Coordinates of C-alpha atoms and ligand atoms in Angstrom, one line a residue:
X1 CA 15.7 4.4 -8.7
X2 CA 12.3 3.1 -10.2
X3 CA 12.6 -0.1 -11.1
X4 CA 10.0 0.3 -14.3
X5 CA 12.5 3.1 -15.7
X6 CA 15.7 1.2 -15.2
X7 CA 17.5 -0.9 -17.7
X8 CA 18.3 -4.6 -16.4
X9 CA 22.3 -3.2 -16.2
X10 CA 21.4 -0.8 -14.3
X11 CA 19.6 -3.2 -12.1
X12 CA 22.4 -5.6 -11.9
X13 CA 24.8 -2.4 -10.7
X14 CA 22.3 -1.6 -8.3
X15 CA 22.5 -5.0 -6.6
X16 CA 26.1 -4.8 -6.3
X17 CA 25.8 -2.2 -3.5
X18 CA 21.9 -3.0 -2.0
X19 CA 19.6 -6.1 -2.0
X20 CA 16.6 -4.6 -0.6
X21 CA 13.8 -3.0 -2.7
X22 CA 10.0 -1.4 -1.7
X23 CA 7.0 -2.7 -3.2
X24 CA 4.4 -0.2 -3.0
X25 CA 1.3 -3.0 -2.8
X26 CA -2.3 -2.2 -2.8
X27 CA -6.3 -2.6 -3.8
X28 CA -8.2 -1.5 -6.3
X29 CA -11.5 -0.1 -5.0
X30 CA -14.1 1.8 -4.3
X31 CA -13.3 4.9 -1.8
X32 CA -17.2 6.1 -1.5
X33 CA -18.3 9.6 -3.1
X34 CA -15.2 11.2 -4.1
X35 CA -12.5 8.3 -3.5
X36 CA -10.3 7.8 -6.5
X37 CA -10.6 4.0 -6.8
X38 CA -6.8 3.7 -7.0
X39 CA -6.5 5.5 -3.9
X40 CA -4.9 2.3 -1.9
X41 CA -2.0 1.9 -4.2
X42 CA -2.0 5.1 -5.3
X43 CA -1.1 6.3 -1.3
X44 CA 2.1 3.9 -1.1
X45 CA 3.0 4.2 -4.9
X46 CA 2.9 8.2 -3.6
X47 CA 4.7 7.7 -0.8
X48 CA 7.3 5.8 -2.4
X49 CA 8.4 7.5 -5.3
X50 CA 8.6 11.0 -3.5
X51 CA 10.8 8.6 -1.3
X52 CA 13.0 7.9 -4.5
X53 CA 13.0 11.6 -5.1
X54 CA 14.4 12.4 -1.5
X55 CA 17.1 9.4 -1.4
X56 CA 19.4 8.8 -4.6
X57 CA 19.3 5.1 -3.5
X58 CA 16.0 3.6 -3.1
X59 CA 14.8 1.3 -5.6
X60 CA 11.4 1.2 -5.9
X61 CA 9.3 -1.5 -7.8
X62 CA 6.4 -1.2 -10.0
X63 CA 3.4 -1.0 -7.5
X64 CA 1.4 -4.3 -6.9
X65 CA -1.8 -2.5 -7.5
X66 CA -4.8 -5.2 -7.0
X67 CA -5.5 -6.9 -3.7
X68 CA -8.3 -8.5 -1.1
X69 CA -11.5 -6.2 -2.3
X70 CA -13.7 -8.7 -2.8
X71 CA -16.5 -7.0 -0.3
X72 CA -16.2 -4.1 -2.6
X73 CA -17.2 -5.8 -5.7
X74 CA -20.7 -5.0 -5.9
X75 CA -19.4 -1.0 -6.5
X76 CA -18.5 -0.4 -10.4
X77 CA -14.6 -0.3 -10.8
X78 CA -13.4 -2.4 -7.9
X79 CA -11.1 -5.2 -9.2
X80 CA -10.5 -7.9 -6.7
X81 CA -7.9 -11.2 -6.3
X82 CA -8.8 -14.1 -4.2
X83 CA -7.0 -14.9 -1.1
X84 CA -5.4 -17.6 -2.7
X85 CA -4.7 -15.6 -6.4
X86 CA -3.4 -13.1 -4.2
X87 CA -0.4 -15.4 -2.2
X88 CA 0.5 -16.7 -5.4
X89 CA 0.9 -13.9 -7.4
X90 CA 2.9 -11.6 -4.5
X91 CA 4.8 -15.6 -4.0
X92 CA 6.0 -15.4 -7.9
X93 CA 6.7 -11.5 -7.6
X94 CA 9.1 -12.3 -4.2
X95 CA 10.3 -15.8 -5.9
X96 CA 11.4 -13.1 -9.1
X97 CA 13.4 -10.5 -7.2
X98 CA 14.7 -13.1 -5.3
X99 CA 16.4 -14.8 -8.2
X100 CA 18.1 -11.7 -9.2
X101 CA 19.8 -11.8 -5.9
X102 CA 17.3 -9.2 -3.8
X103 CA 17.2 -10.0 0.0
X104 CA 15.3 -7.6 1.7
X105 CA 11.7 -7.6 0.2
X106 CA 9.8 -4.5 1.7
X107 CA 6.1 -4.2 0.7
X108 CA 4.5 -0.7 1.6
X109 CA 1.2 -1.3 1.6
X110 CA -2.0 0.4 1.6
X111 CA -4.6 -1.4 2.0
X112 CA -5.3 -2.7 5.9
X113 CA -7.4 -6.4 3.9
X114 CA -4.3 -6.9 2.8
X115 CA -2.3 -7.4 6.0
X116 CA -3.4 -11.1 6.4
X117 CA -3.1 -11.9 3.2
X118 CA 0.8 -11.1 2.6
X119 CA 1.6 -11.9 6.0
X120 CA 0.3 -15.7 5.0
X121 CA 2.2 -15.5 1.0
X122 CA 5.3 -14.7 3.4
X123 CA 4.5 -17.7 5.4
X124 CA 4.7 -19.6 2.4
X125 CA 7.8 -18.7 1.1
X126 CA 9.7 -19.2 4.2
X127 CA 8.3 -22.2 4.5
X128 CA 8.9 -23.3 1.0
X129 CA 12.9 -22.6 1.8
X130 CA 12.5 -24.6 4.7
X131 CA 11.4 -27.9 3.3
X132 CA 13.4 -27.4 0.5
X133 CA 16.1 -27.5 2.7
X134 CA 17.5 -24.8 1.8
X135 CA 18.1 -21.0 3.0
X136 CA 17.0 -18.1 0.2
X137 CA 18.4 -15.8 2.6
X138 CA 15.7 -13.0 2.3
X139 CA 14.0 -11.8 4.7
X140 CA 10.4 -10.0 3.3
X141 CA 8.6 -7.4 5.7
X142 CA 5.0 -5.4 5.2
X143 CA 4.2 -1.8 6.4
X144 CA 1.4 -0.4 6.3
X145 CA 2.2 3.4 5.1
X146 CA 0.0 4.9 8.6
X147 CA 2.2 2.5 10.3
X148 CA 5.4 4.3 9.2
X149 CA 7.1 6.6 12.0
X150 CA 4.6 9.2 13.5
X151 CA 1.9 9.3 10.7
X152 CA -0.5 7.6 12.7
X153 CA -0.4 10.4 15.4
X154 CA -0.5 13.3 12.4
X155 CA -3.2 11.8 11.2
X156 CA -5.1 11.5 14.0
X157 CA -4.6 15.1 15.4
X158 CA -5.8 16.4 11.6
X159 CA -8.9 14.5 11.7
X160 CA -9.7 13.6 15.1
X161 CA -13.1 13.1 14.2
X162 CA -14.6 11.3 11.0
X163 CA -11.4 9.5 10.1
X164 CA -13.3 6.1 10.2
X165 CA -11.2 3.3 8.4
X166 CA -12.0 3.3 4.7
X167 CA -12.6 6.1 2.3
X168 CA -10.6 8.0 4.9
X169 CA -9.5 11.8 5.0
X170 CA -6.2 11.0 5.2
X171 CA -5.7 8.6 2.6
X172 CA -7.6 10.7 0.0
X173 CA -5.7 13.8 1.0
X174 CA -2.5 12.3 -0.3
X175 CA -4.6 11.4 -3.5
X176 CA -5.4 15.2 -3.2
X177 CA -2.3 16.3 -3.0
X178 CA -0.5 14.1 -5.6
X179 CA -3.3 14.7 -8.0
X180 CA -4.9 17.9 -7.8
X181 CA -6.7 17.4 -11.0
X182 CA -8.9 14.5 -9.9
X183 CA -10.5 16.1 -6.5
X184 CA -14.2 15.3 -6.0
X185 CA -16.6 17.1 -4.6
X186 CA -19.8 15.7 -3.2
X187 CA -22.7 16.1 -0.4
X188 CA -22.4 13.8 2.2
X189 CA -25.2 12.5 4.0
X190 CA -24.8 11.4 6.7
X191 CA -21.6 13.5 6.9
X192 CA -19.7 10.7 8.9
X193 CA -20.7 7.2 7.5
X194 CA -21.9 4.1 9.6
X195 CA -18.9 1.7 11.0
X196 CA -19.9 -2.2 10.1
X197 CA -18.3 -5.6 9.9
X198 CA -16.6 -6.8 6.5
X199 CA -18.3 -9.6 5.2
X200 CA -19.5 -10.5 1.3
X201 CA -20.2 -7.8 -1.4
X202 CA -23.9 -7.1 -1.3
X203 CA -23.5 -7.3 2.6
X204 CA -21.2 -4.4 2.2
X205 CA -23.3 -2.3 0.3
X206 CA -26.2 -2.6 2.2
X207 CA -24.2 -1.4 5.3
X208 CA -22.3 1.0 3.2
X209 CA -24.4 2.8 0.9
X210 CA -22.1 5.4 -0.5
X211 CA -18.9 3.3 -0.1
X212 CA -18.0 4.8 3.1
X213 CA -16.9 3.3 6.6
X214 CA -16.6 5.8 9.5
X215 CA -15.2 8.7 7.7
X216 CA -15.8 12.2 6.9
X217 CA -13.6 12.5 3.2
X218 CA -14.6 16.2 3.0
X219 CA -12.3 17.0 5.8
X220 CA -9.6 16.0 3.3
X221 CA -7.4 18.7 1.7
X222 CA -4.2 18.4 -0.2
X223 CA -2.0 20.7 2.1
X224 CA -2.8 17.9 4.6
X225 CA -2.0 15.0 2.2
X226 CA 1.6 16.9 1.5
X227 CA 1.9 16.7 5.6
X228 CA 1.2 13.2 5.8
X229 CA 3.5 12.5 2.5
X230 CA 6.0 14.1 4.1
X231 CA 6.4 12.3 7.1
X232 CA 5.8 9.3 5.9
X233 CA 8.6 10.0 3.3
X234 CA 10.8 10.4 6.1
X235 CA 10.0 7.0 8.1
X236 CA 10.5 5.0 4.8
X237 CA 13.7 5.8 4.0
X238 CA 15.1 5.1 7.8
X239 CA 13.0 2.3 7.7
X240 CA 14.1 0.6 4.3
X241 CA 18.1 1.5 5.3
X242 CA 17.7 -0.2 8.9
X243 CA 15.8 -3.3 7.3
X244 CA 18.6 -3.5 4.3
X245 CA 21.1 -3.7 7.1
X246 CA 19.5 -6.2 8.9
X247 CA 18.7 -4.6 11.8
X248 CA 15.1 -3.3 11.6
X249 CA 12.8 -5.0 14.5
Ligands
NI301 NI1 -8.3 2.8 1.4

């Protein structure tokens, strides 16, 4: 089910026979050249829904789609939360689900400046249950969608050189293949982009000229996108029915 297309009856039936529900979670940002700029919640919104398609009963949220991108701010289009905006607003989104009666909060995410971030908004709520004294019962868990069983390894047999960690191959094949109409084209130079630390905005750009951190996006192609989706597909849905039963690690 998709959340966004539901009715609130329909919701309400749903949580008579499952608690848990993925939050595809995200950044808006700049992917260098020939990145789509939604590309890291556009990958787990993917991801997700093709999930939904697979399994009549996953219910899948509307996708969380701005995060931690403040270093790409000085490139038009990025849209970026502070650390502390950020907490709060997944905090109010868990605190909502949560009063309807859902338990298992699972956040695909897709964007790896994200991790700390939710990791420390989850630290918040449990501890806001524990001083209140009280137990909410929910248990909330992050994945990162290369994290998800065996994509990792795919990827890196696909593109074992030039993946690099942002503006990626393999996160703007899935873009590819999800959206054939909006593939870019460019000339890279150099072909596979200078690696750097992640500091402020202009910082960034100096480093980063084209956007680009390690990788080598013209080795992207949607037929390897629809492999990645695939798999991934496959490791969310055993994933999301072990945590729902409580037994995920
Ligand atoms: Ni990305």
């Amino acid at each position: 089910m998709l959340l966004h297309l539901s009715t609130w009856s329909e919701i309400e039936a749903y949580l008579a026979r499952s608690k848990t529900v993925v939050i595809p979670i995200g950044s808006n940002e700049q992917h260098g050249p020939t990145g789509l700029l939604g590309t890291d919640w556009l990958c787990p919104e993917i991801i997700a829904r093709a999930a939904h398609e697979a399994s009549a009963d996953i219910l899948v949220a509307p996708t969380f789609n701005v995060g931690m991108a403040q270093h790409h701010l000085d490139f038009p289009g990025t849209i970026a939360l502070r650390p502390s905006t950020f907490m709060a607003a997944i905090g109010d989104w868990a605190r909502s689900l949560a009063h309807h009666g859902f338990t298992r909060l699972y956040f695909l995410n897709g964007h790896g400046g994200n991790v700390a971030t939710i990791d420390a908004a989850f630290s918040e709520l449990y501890a806001e249950a524990s001083f209140a004294g009280r137990s909410r019962g929910f248990a909330l868990k992050q994945r990162n969608w290369w994290d998800l069983r065996g994509v990792g390894k795919l990827a890196r047999d696909q593109f074992p050189a030039g993946h690099g960690s942002h503006a990626t191959p393999s996160e703007i094949a899935i873009t590819q293949w999800a959206y054939p109409e909006a593939i870019k084209s460019a000339n890279y130079a150099p072909q596979i982009a200078p690696s750097g630390p992640i500091r402020e905005s202009s910082d960034f750009r100096r480093r980063h000229p084209d956007g680009r951190m390690g990788s080598d996006p013209g080795l992207a192609t949607p037929e390897k996108g629809g492999e990645l989706v695939k798999l991934a597909v496959q490791g969310l849905i055993d994933e999301v029915k072990a945590f729902g039963a409580d037994s995920a690690p």
